[in-house]
Amino acid sequence: MFGIGMPELIIILVIALIVIGPKKLPDLARALGRGMAEFRKATQEIKESLAVDEDLESVKKDLVDGVSGLNGKPGAPETKKPTYEGYDQMVEEYRQSKQETGQSDEPQSAKEKNSGSTTDG
């Protein structure tokens, strides 16, 4: 325990008893124990938060890798799959490809309503 042996620990406790006094020593030890417990709890929460962040990064990477291969047409010969630096780059390229092909995000029924097919008869 911190390189302190039993004789050194006894000397420290005797000096603390003399300096602090027998009435305040239990309160001081209790406060010190509570402080250490709160510190351990905070440290554990930080470790869990970092683990969640690592999991989120791995999920983002898997998503980018999975979507990278979806740009080809069915039955088309295998071409070099694009690789993305990150999620934002993948989304931006997806939006650009939709604009180039003239596709929009509105449903097909809304497109038909807006086409205004009229017949003169």
mmCIF file of C-alpha atoms in Angstrom:
data_model
loop_
_atom_site.group_PDB
_atom_site.id
_atom_site.type_symbol
_atom_site.label_atom_id
_atom_site.label_comp_id
_atom_site.label_asym_id
_atom_site.label_seq_id
_atom_site.Cartn_x
_atom_site.Cartn_y
_atom_site.Cartn_z
ATOM 1 C CA MET A 1 0.000 0.000 0.000
ATOM 2 C CA PHE A 2 1.952 2.990 -1.360
ATOM 3 C CA GLY A 3 5.218 1.417 -0.139
ATOM 4 C CA ILE A 4 4.271 2.060 3.490
ATOM 5 C CA GLY A 5 4.859 -0.786 5.899
ATOM 6 C CA MET A 6 3.016 -1.533 9.121
ATOM 7 C CA PRO A 7 5.454 0.355 11.423
ATOM 8 C CA GLU A 8 5.221 3.525 9.329
ATOM 9 C CA LEU A 9 1.417 3.289 9.230
ATOM 10 C CA ILE A 10 1.239 2.978 13.026
ATOM 11 C CA ILE A 11 3.485 6.028 13.461
ATOM 12 C CA ILE A 12 1.291 8.073 11.087
ATOM 13 C CA LEU A 13 -1.885 7.047 12.947
ATOM 14 C CA VAL A 14 -0.350 7.938 16.353
ATOM 15 C CA ILE A 15 0.746 11.364 15.075
ATOM 16 C CA ALA A 16 -2.735 11.965 13.578
ATOM 17 C CA LEU A 17 -4.331 10.980 16.896
ATOM 18 C CA ILE A 18 -2.124 13.430 18.793
ATOM 19 C CA VAL A 19 -2.522 16.326 16.333
ATOM 20 C CA ILE A 20 -6.220 15.976 15.512
ATOM 21 C CA GLY A 21 -7.458 14.538 18.763
ATOM 22 C CA PRO A 22 -9.560 11.493 19.600
ATOM 23 C CA LYS A 23 -12.891 13.325 19.216
ATOM 24 C CA LYS A 24 -12.389 14.596 15.636
ATOM 25 C CA LEU A 25 -10.397 11.655 14.246
ATOM 26 C CA PRO A 26 -13.456 9.429 13.493
ATOM 27 C CA ASP A 27 -15.233 12.314 11.714
ATOM 28 C CA LEU A 28 -12.126 13.032 9.655
ATOM 29 C CA ALA A 29 -11.763 9.354 8.708
ATOM 30 C CA ARG A 30 -15.455 9.188 7.757
ATOM 31 C CA ALA A 31 -15.177 12.292 5.556
ATOM 32 C CA LEU A 32 -12.012 10.926 3.949
ATOM 33 C CA GLY A 33 -13.761 7.601 3.217
ATOM 34 C CA ARG A 34 -16.750 9.364 1.646
ATOM 35 C CA GLY A 35 -14.468 11.496 -0.491
ATOM 36 C CA MET A 36 -12.599 8.430 -1.733
ATOM 37 C CA ALA A 37 -15.905 6.667 -2.518
ATOM 38 C CA GLU A 38 -17.120 9.647 -4.570
ATOM 39 C CA PHE A 39 -13.799 9.770 -6.411
ATOM 40 C CA ARG A 40 -14.035 6.063 -7.277
ATOM 41 C CA LYS A 41 -17.632 6.507 -8.467
ATOM 42 C CA ALA A 42 -16.689 9.463 -10.691
ATOM 43 C CA THR A 43 -13.725 7.533 -12.094
ATOM 44 C CA GLN A 44 -15.951 4.557 -12.908
ATOM 45 C CA GLU A 45 -18.500 6.805 -14.674
ATOM 46 C CA ILE A 46 -15.740 8.320 -16.809
ATOM 47 C CA LYS A 47 -14.470 4.848 -17.741
ATOM 48 C CA GLU A 48 -17.997 3.780 -18.752
ATOM 49 C CA SER A 49 -18.461 6.970 -20.790
ATOM 50 C CA LEU A 50 -15.217 6.333 -22.658
ATOM 51 C CA ALA A 51 -16.291 2.751 -23.360
ATOM 52 C CA VAL A 52 -19.591 4.000 -24.816
ATOM 53 C CA ASP A 53 -17.707 6.519 -26.990
ATOM 54 C CA GLU A 54 -15.439 3.742 -28.297
ATOM 55 C CA ASP A 55 -18.471 1.572 -29.070
ATOM 56 C CA LEU A 56 -20.136 4.476 -30.897
ATOM 57 C CA GLU A 57 -17.016 5.070 -32.995
ATOM 58 C CA SER A 58 -16.846 1.389 -33.948
ATOM 59 C CA VAL A 59 -20.540 1.420 -34.950
ATOM 60 C CA LYS A 60 -19.977 4.542 -37.085
ATOM 61 C CA LYS A 61 -16.996 2.864 -38.750
ATOM 62 C CA ASP A 62 -19.033 -0.282 -39.450
ATOM 63 C CA LEU A 63 -21.833 1.845 -40.918
ATOM 64 C CA VAL A 64 -19.436 3.698 -43.200
ATOM 65 C CA ASP A 65 -17.859 0.411 -44.308
ATOM 66 C CA GLY A 66 -21.268 -1.144 -44.945
ATOM 67 C CA VAL A 67 -22.658 1.770 -46.938
ATOM 68 C CA SER A 68 -19.464 2.142 -48.980
ATOM 69 C CA GLY A 69 -20.426 -0.914 -51.030
ATOM 70 C CA LEU A 70 -24.026 0.136 -51.758
ATOM 71 C CA ASN A 71 -23.288 2.624 -54.550
ATOM 72 C CA GLY A 72 -23.090 0.031 -57.367
ATOM 73 C CA LYS A 73 -26.047 -1.078 -59.485
ATOM 74 C CA PRO A 74 -27.411 -4.625 -59.120
ATOM 75 C CA GLY A 75 -25.841 -6.990 -61.605
ATOM 76 C CA ALA A 76 -23.149 -4.465 -62.524
ATOM 77 C CA PRO A 77 -19.558 -5.648 -62.511
ATOM 78 C CA GLU A 78 -17.713 -5.163 -59.269
ATOM 79 C CA THR A 79 -15.880 -1.849 -59.224
ATOM 80 C CA LYS A 80 -13.583 -0.330 -56.692
ATOM 81 C CA LYS A 81 -15.628 0.455 -53.616
ATOM 82 C CA PRO A 82 -15.300 4.008 -52.342
ATOM 83 C CA THR A 83 -13.735 4.486 -48.963
ATOM 84 C CA TYR A 84 -14.775 7.296 -46.695
ATOM 85 C CA GLU A 85 -12.848 9.139 -44.043
ATOM 86 C CA GLY A 86 -15.916 9.451 -41.859
ATOM 87 C CA TYR A 87 -19.676 9.484 -41.562
ATOM 88 C CA ASP A 88 -20.049 13.107 -42.710
ATOM 89 C CA GLN A 89 -18.106 12.478 -45.924
ATOM 90 C CA MET A 90 -20.274 9.440 -46.693
ATOM 91 C CA VAL A 91 -23.516 11.405 -46.213
ATOM 92 C CA GLU A 92 -22.265 14.292 -48.361
ATOM 93 C CA GLU A 93 -21.326 11.970 -51.240
ATOM 94 C CA TYR A 94 -24.722 10.250 -50.964
ATOM 95 C CA ARG A 95 -26.512 13.601 -51.269
ATOM 96 C CA GLN A 96 -24.377 14.613 -54.238
ATOM 97 C CA SER A 97 -25.095 11.343 -56.045
ATOM 98 C CA LYS A 98 -28.845 11.828 -55.486
ATOM 99 C CA GLN A 99 -28.635 15.332 -56.960
ATOM 100 C CA GLU A 100 -26.654 14.112 -59.983
ATOM 101 C CA THR A 101 -29.202 11.407 -60.794
ATOM 102 C CA GLY A 102 -32.124 13.787 -60.317
ATOM 103 C CA GLN A 103 -33.669 11.837 -57.476
ATOM 104 C CA SER A 104 -35.343 13.668 -54.649
ATOM 105 C CA ASP A 105 -36.332 12.707 -51.149
ATOM 106 C CA GLU A 106 -40.091 13.251 -51.657
ATOM 107 C CA PRO A 107 -42.297 10.166 -52.093
ATOM 108 C CA GLN A 108 -43.420 8.988 -55.543
ATOM 109 C CA SER A 109 -47.097 9.803 -54.912
ATOM 110 C CA ALA A 110 -46.214 13.444 -54.199
ATOM 111 C CA LYS A 111 -44.282 13.609 -57.481
ATOM 112 C CA GLU A 112 -47.309 12.297 -59.381
ATOM 113 C CA LYS A 113 -49.580 14.886 -57.757
ATOM 114 C CA ASN A 114 -47.226 17.693 -58.715
ATOM 115 C CA SER A 115 -46.869 16.575 -62.347
ATOM 116 C CA GLY A 116 -50.390 17.852 -63.146
ATOM 117 C CA SER A 117 -51.411 15.474 -65.913
ATOM 118 C CA THR A 118 -54.431 16.983 -67.651
ATOM 119 C CA THR A 119 -56.201 15.804 -70.736
ATOM 120 C CA ASP A 120 -58.202 18.006 -73.057
ATOM 121 C CA GLY A 121 -61.094 16.214 -74.438
#
